[in-house]
Amino acid sequence: MVAILEQVFRDQWGRVLAALIGFLGDFELAEEAAQEAFAIAAERWPRDGVPSNPATWLVTTGRNRAVDRIRRDRTLAAKTRMLQVPEQAEDRVSPTTFPDERLELIFTCCHPALAVDAQVALVLRTLGGLTTVQIAHAFLVPEPTMAQRLVRAKRKIKAAGIPFRVPPERLLPDRLLAVLAVVYLIFNEGYGGRGELAAEALLLGRALAELMPDEPEVHGLLAMMLLLDARRDARFRNNEIVVLADQDRSLWDESQIADGRIVLDRALALRGRGPYVVQAAIASLHADEPRDWPQIAALYAELARITDSPVVESRTPR
Amino acid sequence: MKYMLLIHQGDTPTPRSPEAWASLSEDERKAVYADYQAINQTPGVTPGLGLGAPETATTVRVQNGKTLTTDGPFVEIKEAVGGYLLFEADDLDAAIELAARIPAARLGGAIEVRPIVEW
């Protein structure tokens, strides 16, 4: 039962929290409501059984708790969207589904009016469901510092009027870049040795690919992360980095490489030629034996051209 | 939501320093006037009143009940507020888009977007 609860928590925290934020219009209130709902589940499900739709149950319970709380605190009620919600909506959410607002959530967390370190922390807390303590450890920051960073970011979202939405078309390209950059940053932290962050970035990448199926760079980023992460076990020996040429290929995760290539094909089919797609293609070529060096060199040249980055030009594959 | 947009001129050429102002082409100068006019006419905007140059500011402090005045703005002259406007908008994105249209933002200055708190 504990395992089931943990799995549900893992799978549903982001969706449940996103729905509650969408409903309540307040990050802190929604987070409290979500925590309360999961706590009630932990108490009741072992006794009464797991409901047929755990996520809906959690959203409904979280909502009802928040409504009770708001009723107890009228001044708070005046400041939330709750007041505009018709009475009967409080008791029932649509029995089968509730809107998936994770995309709204990630775009809000990665709003450029927030500092990048705050964006990263917010994404891990809200969508990843990591605790403040876990995020602090992952980024080697003292816990109070991380707690303060999260609180400050959540308050700014509300006080400054950062909208909870997927940005309109004219803003989308820039905002999507910011979202992908945050996921990539989390992955890179993990790639440096902290594996739990790489796993977190992969989950986020998969969720994004599911939510934005027509964005080639979203698939490009996921493909790149899958292909690089597939070599993780071979990249370290006695805590030392092992360069690609010296890696024990039997340690590569072949099925994950195959997964990565399927995702890459999807990105290419969408006519993706952006930096993440190109990097994924390079990672894919590096997984071949013998390697097609002319092709790899051509792709690095292409990457240097589109990113205009001298670092890429001098980078030797490892 | 209501926002106050604080305009920091920074290095922006303004008619107050004719030499710097002349460094802009005539088209650029016309565009500055036209842009400010368009912004002031944007729905939701309440234009600010004109502020004298930061050099004309006097800064006041009270220590031990005694009023102390110093010549000049609270911050460096270059960092001083040069103007402001109020904007009633749906959200921060709308305020950021308006701020980006203010000429000072592209000519060496910056716009600070501050939400108005209703007590």
CSV table of C-alpha atoms in Angstrom, one decimal, chain A residues 111 113 159-163 165 170 175, chain B residues 1 3 90-94 96-97 115:
chain,number,residue,atom,x,y,z
A,111,HIS,CA,8.2,32.9,-16.6
A,113,ALA,CA,10.2,37.6,-14.6
A,159,ALA,CA,1.9,39.7,-6.4
A,160,ALA,CA,3.3,40.6,-9.8
A,161,GLY,CA,0.4,39.1,-11.7
A,162,ILE,CA,2.3,36.4,-13.6
A,163,PRO,CA,-0.5,34.7,-15.6
A,165,ARG,CA,-1.5,30.1,-18.8
A,170,ARG,CA,3.4,35.6,-30.3
A,175,ARG,CA,8.8,31.1,-23.6
B,1,MET,CA,-4.1,44.3,-11.9
B,3,TYR,CA,1.0,48.5,-12.5
B,90,ASP,CA,-4.8,41.7,-17.1
B,91,ASP,CA,-1.4,40.4,-16.1
B,92,LEU,CA,2.3,41.0,-16.0
B,93,ASP,CA,2.7,39.8,-19.6
B,94,ALA,CA,0.6,42.8,-20.8
B,96,ILE,CA,5.9,43.8,-20.0
B,97,GLU,CA,4.7,44.2,-23.6
B,115,PRO,CA,2.5,46.0,-9.2
